[in-house]
Amino acid sequence: MATPLHPDIDRVLISSAQIQERIVELAAQIDRDYADERPLLLVGVLKGAFIFLADLARALTIPHAVDFMAVSSYGMTATSGAVRIILDLREPIDNKHVLLVEDIVDSGNTLAYLREVLTSRRPASLRTCALSTKQRPDAMHVPIDYLGFTIPDVWVVGYGLDYADRHRTLPYIGALKPEVYR
Ligand code: PRP
């Protein structure tokens, strides 16, 4: 039986089955690409990426370690692109192949900033993986090496994505009803 739609959700954009199917494909691609690259470190960007990272990591068959970073926008200047690190990696990455894992790339600010920060630490390599990105003509161009889905530019929640810290544990990615965030 299908999961009933949460009352705050307008429509499902990506079903749980579609997400899981795509994760298997992404993991197979990552398995192949990193077959000869060791050590591999998956870096999840909190909070949103924790669910995607958990499923992706378990779908991989190659050895890897997991760590997390968290960033925050400076005060009210979210649109300026200014972000700061509020949780950093536990160890240096200078000899590691790093795969940065995001739930969503929206304006591109977070991923662009983290790529810059991690590149300056001279990892053996740095690539990016995002479950989703929005169709936004004004977004910064940031390379996404492994991309799950491109979604419309609407407020989305579920599968790690939140509205005011809610709805992260919905199994699908859904569009929020406008009356919920207005
Ligand atoms: C979301 C998401 C990304 C970022 C993407 O995090 O998890 O990290 O926004 O947006 P951008 O491309 O415009 O920078 P958010 O700041 O909502 O924090 P959260 O993950 O803790 O919910």
Coordinates of C-alpha atoms and ligand atoms in Angstrom, one line a residue:
M1 CA 0.0 0.0 0.0
A2 CA 1.3 3.5 -0.8
T3 CA 2.5 5.7 2.0
P4 CA -0.2 8.3 2.7
L5 CA 0.9 11.8 1.7
H6 CA 1.8 14.1 4.6
P7 CA -0.8 16.9 4.9
D8 CA 1.9 19.6 4.4
I9 CA 3.0 18.1 1.1
D10 CA 1.5 19.3 -2.2
R11 CA 2.9 16.5 -4.4
V12 CA 5.7 13.9 -4.5
L13 CA 8.5 14.9 -6.8
I14 CA 10.7 11.9 -6.3
S15 CA 9.4 8.7 -4.8
S16 CA 11.2 6.6 -2.2
A17 CA 11.6 3.8 -4.8
Q18 CA 13.0 6.2 -7.4
I19 CA 15.5 7.5 -4.8
Q20 CA 16.6 4.0 -3.8
E21 CA 17.0 2.9 -7.4
R22 CA 19.1 6.0 -8.2
I23 CA 21.3 5.5 -5.2
V24 CA 22.1 1.9 -6.3
E25 CA 23.2 3.4 -9.7
L26 CA 25.3 6.2 -8.1
A27 CA 26.9 3.7 -5.8
A28 CA 27.8 1.4 -8.7
Q29 CA 29.4 4.3 -10.5
I30 CA 31.3 5.4 -7.4
D31 CA 32.4 1.8 -6.8
R32 CA 33.9 1.7 -10.3
D33 CA 35.5 5.1 -10.3
Y34 CA 37.2 4.6 -6.9
A35 CA 38.2 0.9 -7.4
D36 CA 41.9 1.9 -7.5
E37 CA 41.7 5.0 -5.3
R38 CA 42.4 4.5 -1.6
P39 CA 41.6 5.7 1.0
L40 CA 38.1 7.1 0.2
L41 CA 36.5 9.5 2.6
L42 CA 32.8 10.4 2.2
V43 CA 32.1 13.8 3.7
G44 CA 28.4 14.4 4.5
V45 CA 27.2 18.0 4.9
L46 CA 24.9 18.2 7.9
K47 CA 22.2 18.3 8.6
G48 CA 20.4 17.5 5.3
A49 CA 22.8 14.9 3.9
F50 CA 22.6 12.5 6.8
I51 CA 19.9 10.2 5.3
F52 CA 21.3 10.2 1.8
L53 CA 24.8 9.6 3.1
A54 CA 23.5 6.7 5.2
D55 CA 21.9 5.0 2.2
L56 CA 24.7 5.8 -0.2
A57 CA 27.4 4.5 2.1
R58 CA 25.6 1.3 2.6
A59 CA 25.1 0.8 -1.1
L60 CA 28.9 1.1 -1.7
T61 CA 30.9 -2.1 -1.8
I62 CA 34.4 -0.4 -1.8
P63 CA 36.1 0.4 1.6
H64 CA 35.4 3.9 2.7
A65 CA 35.3 6.1 5.8
V66 CA 32.7 8.6 6.7
D67 CA 33.0 12.1 8.3
F68 CA 30.8 15.2 8.5
M69 CA 30.9 18.9 8.1
A70 CA 28.3 21.5 8.9
V71 CA 28.1 25.0 7.7
S72 CA 25.9 27.9 8.4
S73 CA 24.9 31.0 6.5
Y74 CA 26.1 34.3 8.1
G75 CA 23.1 35.8 9.9
M76 CA 20.6 37.2 7.4
T77 CA 23.0 37.3 4.5
A78 CA 22.1 33.9 3.1
T79 CA 21.8 35.3 -0.4
S80 CA 25.3 36.8 -0.2
G81 CA 26.8 33.4 -0.4
A82 CA 28.8 33.9 2.9
V83 CA 29.0 30.7 4.9
R84 CA 31.0 29.5 7.8
I85 CA 32.1 26.2 9.1
I86 CA 30.4 25.2 12.4
L87 CA 31.5 21.6 12.4
D88 CA 34.8 20.5 10.8
L89 CA 36.4 17.2 9.9
R90 CA 38.2 15.3 12.6
E91 CA 41.3 14.5 10.6
P92 CA 43.5 16.0 7.8
I93 CA 42.6 14.9 4.3
D94 CA 45.9 15.5 2.5
N95 CA 46.3 11.9 1.5
K96 CA 42.7 11.1 1.0
H97 CA 40.3 10.8 -1.9
V98 CA 37.4 13.0 -0.7
L99 CA 33.8 12.7 -2.0
L100 CA 31.6 15.5 -0.7
V101 CA 28.0 14.4 -0.3
E102 CA 25.1 16.8 -0.3
D103 CA 21.3 16.3 -0.2
I104 CA 20.7 19.3 -2.4
V105 CA 22.5 22.0 -4.4
D106 CA 20.3 25.1 -4.5
S107 CA 22.1 28.4 -5.1
G108 CA 25.4 26.5 -5.2
N109 CA 26.9 28.6 -2.4
T110 CA 27.4 25.8 0.1
L111 CA 29.0 23.4 -2.3
A112 CA 31.2 26.1 -3.9
Y113 CA 32.5 27.2 -0.5
L114 CA 33.2 23.7 0.7
R115 CA 35.0 22.8 -2.5
E116 CA 37.2 25.8 -2.0
V117 CA 37.9 25.0 1.7
L118 CA 38.6 21.3 1.1
T119 CA 40.7 22.0 -2.1
S120 CA 43.0 24.2 0.0
R121 CA 43.7 21.2 2.3
R122 CA 45.2 19.4 -0.7
P123 CA 43.3 16.1 -0.7
A124 CA 44.5 13.3 -3.1
S125 CA 41.3 14.2 -5.1
L126 CA 38.0 15.9 -4.5
R127 CA 34.7 15.1 -6.1
T128 CA 31.1 16.0 -5.4
C129 CA 27.9 14.0 -5.1
A130 CA 24.4 15.5 -4.7
L131 CA 21.1 13.7 -4.5
S132 CA 19.4 16.7 -6.1
T133 CA 19.9 20.1 -7.7
K134 CA 17.4 22.7 -8.6
Q135 CA 16.7 24.1 -12.0
R136 CA 17.8 27.7 -11.2
P137 CA 19.3 29.8 -13.9
D138 CA 20.8 32.1 -11.3
A139 CA 22.6 29.3 -9.4
M140 CA 26.4 29.3 -9.2
H141 CA 28.0 26.8 -11.5
V142 CA 29.5 24.2 -9.3
P143 CA 30.6 20.8 -10.7
I144 CA 28.5 17.9 -9.4
D145 CA 30.3 14.7 -10.4
Y146 CA 27.5 12.4 -9.2
L147 CA 24.0 13.8 -9.4
G148 CA 20.8 12.0 -8.5
F149 CA 18.0 14.2 -9.8
T150 CA 17.3 17.7 -11.2
I151 CA 14.2 19.1 -9.6
P152 CA 12.0 22.2 -10.1
D153 CA 12.8 25.4 -8.2
V154 CA 10.1 24.9 -5.5
W155 CA 10.4 24.4 -1.7
V156 CA 11.1 20.7 -1.2
V157 CA 11.3 18.6 1.9
G158 CA 11.8 15.0 2.8
Y159 CA 14.7 12.5 2.6
G160 CA 16.9 14.9 4.7
L161 CA 15.5 18.1 3.4
D162 CA 13.6 20.2 5.9
Y163 CA 11.3 23.1 6.5
A164 CA 12.1 24.6 9.9
D165 CA 13.7 21.3 10.8
R166 CA 10.6 19.4 10.0
H167 CA 9.8 16.7 7.4
R168 CA 13.4 15.4 7.1
T169 CA 12.3 11.8 7.7
L170 CA 9.7 11.6 4.9
P171 CA 10.9 8.8 2.7
Y172 CA 10.3 10.8 -0.5
I173 CA 11.1 14.3 -1.8
G174 CA 8.0 16.3 -2.0
A175 CA 7.0 19.9 -2.8
L176 CA 5.7 21.8 0.3
K177 CA 2.3 23.4 0.1
P178 CA 2.8 27.1 -0.3
E179 CA 0.5 27.9 2.6
V180 CA 2.9 26.0 4.9
Y181 CA 5.8 28.4 4.3
R182 CA 4.0 31.6 3.4
Ligands
PRP1 C1 20.7 23.0 2.6 C2 21.4 21.8 2.0 C3 22.7 22.3 1.5 C4 22.4 23.7 1.2 C5 22.2 24.0 -0.3 O1 21.2 23.1 3.9 O2 21.5 20.7 2.9 O3 23.7 22.1 2.4 O4 21.2 24.1 1.9 O5 21.9 25.3 -0.5 P1 22.8 26.3 -1.4 O6 23.2 25.5 -2.6 O7 21.8 27.4 -1.7 O8 24.0 26.7 -0.6 P2 20.6 24.1 5.0 O9 21.4 25.4 5.0 O10 19.1 24.2 4.8 O11 20.9 23.4 6.3 P3 20.5 21.9 6.8 O12 21.1 20.9 5.9 O13 21.0 21.8 8.2 O14 19.0 21.9 6.8

